Coordinates of C-alpha atoms and ligand atoms in Angstrom, one line a residue:
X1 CA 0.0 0.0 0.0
X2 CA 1.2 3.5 -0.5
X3 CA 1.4 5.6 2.5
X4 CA 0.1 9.1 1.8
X5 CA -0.1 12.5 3.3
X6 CA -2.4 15.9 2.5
X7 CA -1.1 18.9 3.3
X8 CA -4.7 21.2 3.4
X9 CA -7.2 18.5 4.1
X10 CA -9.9 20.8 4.8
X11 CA -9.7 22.8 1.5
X12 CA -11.6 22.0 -1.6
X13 CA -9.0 20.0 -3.4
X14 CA -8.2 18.8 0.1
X15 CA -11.1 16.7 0.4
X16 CA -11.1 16.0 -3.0
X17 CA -7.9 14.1 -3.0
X18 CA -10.0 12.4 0.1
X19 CA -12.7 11.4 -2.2
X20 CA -10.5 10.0 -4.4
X21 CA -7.9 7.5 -2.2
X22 CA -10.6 6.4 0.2
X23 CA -11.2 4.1 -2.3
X24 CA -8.3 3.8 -4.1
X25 CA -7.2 -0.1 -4.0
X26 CA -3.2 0.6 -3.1
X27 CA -3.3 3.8 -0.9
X28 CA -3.7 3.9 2.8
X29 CA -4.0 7.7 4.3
X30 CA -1.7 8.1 6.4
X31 CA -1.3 11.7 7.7
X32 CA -3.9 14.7 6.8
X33 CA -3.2 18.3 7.5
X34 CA -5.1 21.0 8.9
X35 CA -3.8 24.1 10.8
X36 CA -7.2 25.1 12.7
X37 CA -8.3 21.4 12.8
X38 CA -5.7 19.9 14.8
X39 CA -7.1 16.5 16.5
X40 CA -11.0 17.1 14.7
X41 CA -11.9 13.1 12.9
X42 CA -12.3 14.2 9.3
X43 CA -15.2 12.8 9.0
X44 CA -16.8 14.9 11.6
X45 CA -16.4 18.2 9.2
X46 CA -16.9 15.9 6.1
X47 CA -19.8 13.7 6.3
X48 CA -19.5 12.3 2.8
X49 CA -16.3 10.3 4.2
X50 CA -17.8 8.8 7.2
X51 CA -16.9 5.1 7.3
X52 CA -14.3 5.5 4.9
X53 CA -11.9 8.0 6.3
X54 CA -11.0 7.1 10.0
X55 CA -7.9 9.2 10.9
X56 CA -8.6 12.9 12.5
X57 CA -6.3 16.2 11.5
X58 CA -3.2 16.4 12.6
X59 CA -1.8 20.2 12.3
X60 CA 1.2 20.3 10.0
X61 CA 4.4 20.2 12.4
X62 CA 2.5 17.4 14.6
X63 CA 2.2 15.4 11.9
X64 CA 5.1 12.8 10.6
X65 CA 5.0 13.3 6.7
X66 CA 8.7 11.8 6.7
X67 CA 6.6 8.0 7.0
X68 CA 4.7 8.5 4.0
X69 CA 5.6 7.3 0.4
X70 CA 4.5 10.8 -1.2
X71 CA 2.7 13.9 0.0
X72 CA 0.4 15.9 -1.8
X73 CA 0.4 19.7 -0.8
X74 CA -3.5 20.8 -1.8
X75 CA -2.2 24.1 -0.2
X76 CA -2.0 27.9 -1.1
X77 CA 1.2 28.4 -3.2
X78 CA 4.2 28.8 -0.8
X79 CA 3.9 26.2 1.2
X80 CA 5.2 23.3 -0.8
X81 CA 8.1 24.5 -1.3
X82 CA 9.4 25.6 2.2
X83 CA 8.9 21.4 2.8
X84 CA 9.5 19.5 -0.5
X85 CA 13.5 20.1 -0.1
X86 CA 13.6 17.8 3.6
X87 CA 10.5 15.5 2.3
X88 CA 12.2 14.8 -1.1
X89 CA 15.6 14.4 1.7
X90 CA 13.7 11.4 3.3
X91 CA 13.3 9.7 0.0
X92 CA 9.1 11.0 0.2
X93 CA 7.8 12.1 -2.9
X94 CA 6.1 15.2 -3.4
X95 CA 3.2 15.9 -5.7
X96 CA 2.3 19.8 -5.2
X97 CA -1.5 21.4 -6.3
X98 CA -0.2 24.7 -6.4
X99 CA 2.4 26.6 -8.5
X100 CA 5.7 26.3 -6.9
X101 CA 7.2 24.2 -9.4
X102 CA 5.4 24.7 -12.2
X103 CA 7.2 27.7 -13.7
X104 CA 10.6 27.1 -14.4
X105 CA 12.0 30.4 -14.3
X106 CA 12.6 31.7 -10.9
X107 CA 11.9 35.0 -12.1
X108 CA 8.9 35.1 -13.9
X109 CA 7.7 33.1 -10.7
X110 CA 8.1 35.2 -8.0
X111 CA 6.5 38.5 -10.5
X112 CA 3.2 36.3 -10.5
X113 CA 3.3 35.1 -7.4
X114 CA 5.1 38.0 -5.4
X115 CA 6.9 35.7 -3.5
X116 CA 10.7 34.9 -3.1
X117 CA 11.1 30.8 -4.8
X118 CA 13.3 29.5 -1.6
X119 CA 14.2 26.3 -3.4
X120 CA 14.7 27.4 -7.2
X121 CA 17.4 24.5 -7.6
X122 CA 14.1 22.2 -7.7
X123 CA 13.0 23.8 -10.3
X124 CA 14.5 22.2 -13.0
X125 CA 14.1 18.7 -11.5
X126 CA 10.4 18.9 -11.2
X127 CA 7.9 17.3 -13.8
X128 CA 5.1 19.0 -15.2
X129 CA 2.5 17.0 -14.0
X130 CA 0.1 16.5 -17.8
X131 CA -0.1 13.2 -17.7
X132 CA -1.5 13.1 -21.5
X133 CA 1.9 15.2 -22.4
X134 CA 4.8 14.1 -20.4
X135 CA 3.9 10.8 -19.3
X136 CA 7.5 9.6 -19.5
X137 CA 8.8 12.2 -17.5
X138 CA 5.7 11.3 -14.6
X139 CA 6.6 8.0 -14.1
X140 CA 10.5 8.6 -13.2
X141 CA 9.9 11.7 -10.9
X142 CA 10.3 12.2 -7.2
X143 CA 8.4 15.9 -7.7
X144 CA 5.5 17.3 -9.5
X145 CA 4.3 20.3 -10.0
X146 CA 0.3 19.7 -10.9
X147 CA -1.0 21.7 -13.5
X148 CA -3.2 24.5 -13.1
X149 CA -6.9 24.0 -13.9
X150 CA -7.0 26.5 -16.8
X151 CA -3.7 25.6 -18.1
X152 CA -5.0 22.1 -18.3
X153 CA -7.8 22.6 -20.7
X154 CA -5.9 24.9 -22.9
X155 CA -2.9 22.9 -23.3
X156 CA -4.9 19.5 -24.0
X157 CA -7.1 21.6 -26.2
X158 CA -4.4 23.2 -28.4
X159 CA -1.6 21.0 -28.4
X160 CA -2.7 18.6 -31.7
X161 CA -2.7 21.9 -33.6
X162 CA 0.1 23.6 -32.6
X163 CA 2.2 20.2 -33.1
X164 CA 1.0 19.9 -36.5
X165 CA 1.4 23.4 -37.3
X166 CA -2.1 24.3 -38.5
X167 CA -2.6 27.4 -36.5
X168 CA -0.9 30.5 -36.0
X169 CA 0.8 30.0 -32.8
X170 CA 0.9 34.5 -32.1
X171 CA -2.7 34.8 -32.4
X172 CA -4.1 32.3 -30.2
X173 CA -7.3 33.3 -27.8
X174 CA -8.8 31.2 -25.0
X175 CA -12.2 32.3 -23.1
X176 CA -12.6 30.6 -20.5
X177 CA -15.2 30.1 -17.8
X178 CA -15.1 28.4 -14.0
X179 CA -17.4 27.5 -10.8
X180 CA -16.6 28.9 -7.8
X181 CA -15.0 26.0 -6.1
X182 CA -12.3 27.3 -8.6
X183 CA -11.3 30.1 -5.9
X184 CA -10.6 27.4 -2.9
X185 CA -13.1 27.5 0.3
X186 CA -11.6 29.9 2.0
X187 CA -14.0 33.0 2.9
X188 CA -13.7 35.5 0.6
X189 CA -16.4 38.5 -0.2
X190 CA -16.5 37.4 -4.6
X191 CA -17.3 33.7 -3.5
X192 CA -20.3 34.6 -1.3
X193 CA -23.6 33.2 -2.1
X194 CA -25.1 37.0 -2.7
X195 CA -22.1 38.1 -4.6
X196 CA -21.5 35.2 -7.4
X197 CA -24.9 33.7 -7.8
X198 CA -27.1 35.1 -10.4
X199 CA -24.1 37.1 -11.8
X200 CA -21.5 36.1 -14.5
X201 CA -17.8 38.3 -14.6
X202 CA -14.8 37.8 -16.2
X203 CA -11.8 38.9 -14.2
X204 CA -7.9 39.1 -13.9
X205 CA -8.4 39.9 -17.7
X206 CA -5.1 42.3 -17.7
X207 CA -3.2 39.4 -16.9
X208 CA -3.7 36.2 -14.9
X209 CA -1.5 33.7 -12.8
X210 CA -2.6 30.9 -15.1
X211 CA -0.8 33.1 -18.3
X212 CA 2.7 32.5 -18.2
X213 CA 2.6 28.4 -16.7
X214 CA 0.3 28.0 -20.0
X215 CA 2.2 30.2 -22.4
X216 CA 5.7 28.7 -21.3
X217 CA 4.4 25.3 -21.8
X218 CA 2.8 26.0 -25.3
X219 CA 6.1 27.3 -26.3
X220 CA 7.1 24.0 -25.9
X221 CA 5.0 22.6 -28.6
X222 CA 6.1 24.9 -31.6
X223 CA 9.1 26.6 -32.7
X224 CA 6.5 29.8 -33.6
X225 CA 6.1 32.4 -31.0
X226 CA 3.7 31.8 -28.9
X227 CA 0.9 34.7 -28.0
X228 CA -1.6 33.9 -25.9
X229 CA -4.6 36.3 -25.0
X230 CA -6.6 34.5 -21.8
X231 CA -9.3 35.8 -20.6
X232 CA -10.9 33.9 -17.5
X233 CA -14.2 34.4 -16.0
X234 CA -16.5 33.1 -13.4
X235 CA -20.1 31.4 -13.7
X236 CA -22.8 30.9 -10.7
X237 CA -22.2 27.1 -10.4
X238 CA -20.1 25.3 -8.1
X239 CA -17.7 23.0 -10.4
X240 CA -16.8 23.0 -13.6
X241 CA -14.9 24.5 -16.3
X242 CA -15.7 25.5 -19.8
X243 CA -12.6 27.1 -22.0
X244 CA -13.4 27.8 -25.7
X245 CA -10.1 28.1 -27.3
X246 CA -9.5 29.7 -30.9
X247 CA -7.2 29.4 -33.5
X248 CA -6.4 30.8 -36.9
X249 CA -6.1 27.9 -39.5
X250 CA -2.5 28.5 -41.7
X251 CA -2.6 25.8 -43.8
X252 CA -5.7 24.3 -46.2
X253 CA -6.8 21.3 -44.0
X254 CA -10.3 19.3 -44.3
X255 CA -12.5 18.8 -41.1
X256 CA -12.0 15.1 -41.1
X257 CA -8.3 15.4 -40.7
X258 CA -8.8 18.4 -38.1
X259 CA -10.9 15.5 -36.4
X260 CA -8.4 12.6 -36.9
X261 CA -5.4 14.5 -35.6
X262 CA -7.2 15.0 -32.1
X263 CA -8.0 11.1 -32.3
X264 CA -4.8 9.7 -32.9
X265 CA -3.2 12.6 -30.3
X266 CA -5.4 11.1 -28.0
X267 CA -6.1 7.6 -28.5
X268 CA -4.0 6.4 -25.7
X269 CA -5.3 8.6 -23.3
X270 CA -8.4 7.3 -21.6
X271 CA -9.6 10.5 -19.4
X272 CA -9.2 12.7 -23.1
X273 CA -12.5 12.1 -25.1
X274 CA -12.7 13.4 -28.6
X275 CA -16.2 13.7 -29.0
X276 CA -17.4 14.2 -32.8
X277 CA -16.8 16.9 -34.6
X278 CA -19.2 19.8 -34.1
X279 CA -20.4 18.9 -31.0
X280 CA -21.0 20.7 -27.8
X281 CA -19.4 19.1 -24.4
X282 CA -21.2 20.1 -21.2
X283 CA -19.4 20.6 -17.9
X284 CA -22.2 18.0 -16.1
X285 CA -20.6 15.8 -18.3
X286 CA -17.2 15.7 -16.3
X287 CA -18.9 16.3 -12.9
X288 CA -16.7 14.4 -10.2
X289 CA -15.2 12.6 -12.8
X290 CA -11.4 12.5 -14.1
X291 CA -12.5 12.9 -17.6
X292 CA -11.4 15.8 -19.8
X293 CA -14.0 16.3 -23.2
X294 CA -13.6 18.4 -25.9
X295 CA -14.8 18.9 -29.6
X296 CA -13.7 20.7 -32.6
X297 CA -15.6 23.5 -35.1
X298 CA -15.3 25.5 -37.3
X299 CA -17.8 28.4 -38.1
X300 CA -18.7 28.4 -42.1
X301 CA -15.7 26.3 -42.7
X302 CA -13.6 29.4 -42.7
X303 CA -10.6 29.6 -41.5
X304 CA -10.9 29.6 -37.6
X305 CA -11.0 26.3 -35.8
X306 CA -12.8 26.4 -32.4
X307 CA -12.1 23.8 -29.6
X308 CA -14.4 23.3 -26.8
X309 CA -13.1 21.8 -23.5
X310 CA -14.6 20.6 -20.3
X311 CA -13.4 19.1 -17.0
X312 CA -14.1 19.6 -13.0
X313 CA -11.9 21.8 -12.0
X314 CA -11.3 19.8 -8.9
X315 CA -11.2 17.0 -10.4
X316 CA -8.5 16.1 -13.8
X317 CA -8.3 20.3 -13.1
X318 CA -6.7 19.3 -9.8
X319 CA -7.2 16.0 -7.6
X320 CA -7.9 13.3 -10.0
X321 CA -5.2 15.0 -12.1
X322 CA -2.6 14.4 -8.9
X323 CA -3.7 10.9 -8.5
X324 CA -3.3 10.2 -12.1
X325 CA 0.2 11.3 -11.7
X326 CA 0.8 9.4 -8.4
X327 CA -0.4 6.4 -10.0
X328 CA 2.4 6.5 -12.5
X329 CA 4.9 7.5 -10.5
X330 CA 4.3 4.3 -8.5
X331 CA 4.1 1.9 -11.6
X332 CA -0.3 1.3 -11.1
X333 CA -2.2 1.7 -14.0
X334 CA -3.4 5.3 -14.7
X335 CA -6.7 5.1 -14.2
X336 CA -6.1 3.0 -10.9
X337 CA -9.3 4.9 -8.6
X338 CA -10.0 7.2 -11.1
X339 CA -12.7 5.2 -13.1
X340 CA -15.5 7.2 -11.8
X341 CA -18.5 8.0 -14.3
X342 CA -19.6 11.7 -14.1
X343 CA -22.7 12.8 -12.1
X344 CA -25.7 13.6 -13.8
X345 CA -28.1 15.5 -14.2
Ligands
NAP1 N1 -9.9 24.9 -6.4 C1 -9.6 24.5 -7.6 O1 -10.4 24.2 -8.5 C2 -8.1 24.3 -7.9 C3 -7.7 23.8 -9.2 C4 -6.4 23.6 -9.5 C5 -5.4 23.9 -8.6 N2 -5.8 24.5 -7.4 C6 -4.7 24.8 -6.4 O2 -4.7 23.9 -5.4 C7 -4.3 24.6 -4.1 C8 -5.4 24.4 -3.1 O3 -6.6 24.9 -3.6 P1 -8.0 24.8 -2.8 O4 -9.0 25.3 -3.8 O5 -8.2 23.4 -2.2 O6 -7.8 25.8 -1.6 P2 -8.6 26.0 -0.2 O7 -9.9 25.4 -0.4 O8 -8.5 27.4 0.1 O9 -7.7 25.1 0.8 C9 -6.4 25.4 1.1 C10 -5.9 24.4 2.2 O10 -4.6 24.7 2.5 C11 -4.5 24.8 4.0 N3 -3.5 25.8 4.2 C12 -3.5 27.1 3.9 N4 -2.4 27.8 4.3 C13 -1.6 26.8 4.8 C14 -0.3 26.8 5.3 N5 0.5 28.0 5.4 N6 0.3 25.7 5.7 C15 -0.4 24.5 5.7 N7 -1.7 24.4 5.2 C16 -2.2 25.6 4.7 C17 -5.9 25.0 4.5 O11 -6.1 24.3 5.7 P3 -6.0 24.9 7.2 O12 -6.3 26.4 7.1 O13 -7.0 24.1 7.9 O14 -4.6 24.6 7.6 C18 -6.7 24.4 3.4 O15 -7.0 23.0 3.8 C19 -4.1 26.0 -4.5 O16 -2.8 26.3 -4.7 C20 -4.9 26.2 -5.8 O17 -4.4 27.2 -6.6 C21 -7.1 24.6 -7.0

């Protein structure tokens, strides 16, 4: 069995990852975080894991991560990284939720995040944790840095195309929408019942976190500049993401092998489903499932290709996501616990 710890237990990608390994066959929870909860049964604040979860919060310098296989950090950027350098020490792995090591230069970090990096010699040692992308690099690492939930759905949504070189990699635009569970459970006036109900923004539109991880990484997938315009906003429902990503055809290509390219890209990749071509993916579809959709148009059969992409932002947008990588960085079949059909209606 695989020992685990959660740093953040009580957040919503917290109990997420909870969710998730109380049923997964080879892990046993080991150690689970809270700074306010010390000593609180985690089922007594979370029903939904009564009889399944039987260990209470320990606060984070009570509890003995050094015994676990790998730790996940489902924590506010900063914190992985003043622990991953001892926990990697002890031979523990680390699997990190937020953004410490997903950037890879130290100083575009710490302008995003406004914080000093205090372990930048990671950095380069860290694997970017898109399973669908880098699976090779997964499976040998000690440290992952889990994609962000945006980044996710543009990367999988764009990559076939930029790869192939069918669109112009400068003029790419992604409008994307999340729920609320997207901004964490901490208390925070734009996430109160009166304030995001009923009401549909976009925000952070002169420039958002999510930006650089997602430009840097496209870059990676052409030798054309990359320019991305992101524009993120926020919709009354609780999970769920919905990007719409659009791209300016270069080259004289028929829908069918627009369509094909995403299949074959994906064939191998059982929480990417290429639905048919024209069709519309719905968040509910994904609901508390690992499962990424997307589909492919193009208006008038001009030359702009649109790609629609859904997931549950806590879900391949965050915890399944992390499993998925855990599971390959122990040698278990991907989709080990992460099987789950999504809930609907
Ligand atoms: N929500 C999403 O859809 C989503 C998607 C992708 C990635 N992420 C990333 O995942 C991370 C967690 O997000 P979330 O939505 O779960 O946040 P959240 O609901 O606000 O939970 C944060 C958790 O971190 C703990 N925590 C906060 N500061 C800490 C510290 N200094 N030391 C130890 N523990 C601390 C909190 O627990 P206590 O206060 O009880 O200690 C809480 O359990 C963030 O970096 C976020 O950007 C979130």
């Amino acid at each position: 069995m695989i020992k685990v710890g959660i740093v953040g237990g009580t957040g919503y990608t917290g109990v997420e990852l909870l969710r998730l390994l109380a049923v997964h066959p080879d892990v046993q929870l080991t150690a689970i975080t809270s700074r306010k909860e010390d000593g609180l049964p985690v089922a007594d604040m979370f029903p939904s894991l009564r009889g399944r979860v039987d260990i209470a919060f320990s606060s984070p310098d009570k509890a003995d991560l050094s015994k676990c296989d790998v730790v996940f950090f489902a924590t506010p950027h900063g914190v992985a990284m003043a622990q991953a350098p001892a926990l990697l020490a002890a031979g523990v792995k680390v699997i990190d939720l937020a953004a410490d090591f997903r950037i890879k230069d130290k100083a575009v970090f710490e302008k995003w995040y406004k914080i000093d990096h205090t372990c930048p010699e990671l950095l380069e040692e860290a694997a970017y944790g898109l399973a669908e992308l880098n699976r090779d690099a997964i499976k040998g690492a000690r440290l992952v840095a889990n994609p962000g939930c945006y980044p996710t759905t543009m990367q999988l949504g764009y990559y076939p195309l930029l790869k192939a070189g069918l669109i112009d990699a400068g003029s790419l635009i992604a409008d994307c929408k999340s729920g609320v569970s997207g901004a964490g459970r901490k208390a925070e006036i734009g996430t109160l019942f009166s304030e995001s109900s009923d009401n549909f923004k976009a925000y952070g539109v002169a420039g958002h976190r999510h930006t650089p991880e997602t430009s840097a990484q496209l870059q990676k997938f052409t030798a054309d500049k990359v320019g991305l315009v992101f524009t993120p906003h926020l919709v009354p429902m609780i999970r769920g993401m919905h990007s719409t990503l659009y791209g300016r055809l270069t080259k004289d290509v028929s829908n069918e092998a627009l369509q094909a390219l995403f299949e074959v890209q994906y064939k191998d990749s059982p929480f990417v489903d290429v639905m048919p071509f024209g069709s519309h993916p719905e968040t509910r579809s994904t609901r508390g499932s690992n499962m990424l959709r997307l589909a492919l148009h193009r208006p008038d059969n001009g030359n702009t290709v649109i790609v629609l992409v859904v997931q549950d932002n806590l879900v391949k947008g965050a915890s399944g996501q992390a499993v998925q990588c855990m599971n390959l960085m122990f040698g278990l079949e991907e989709t080990t616990g992460l099987t789950q059909i999504a809930l609907l209606p």
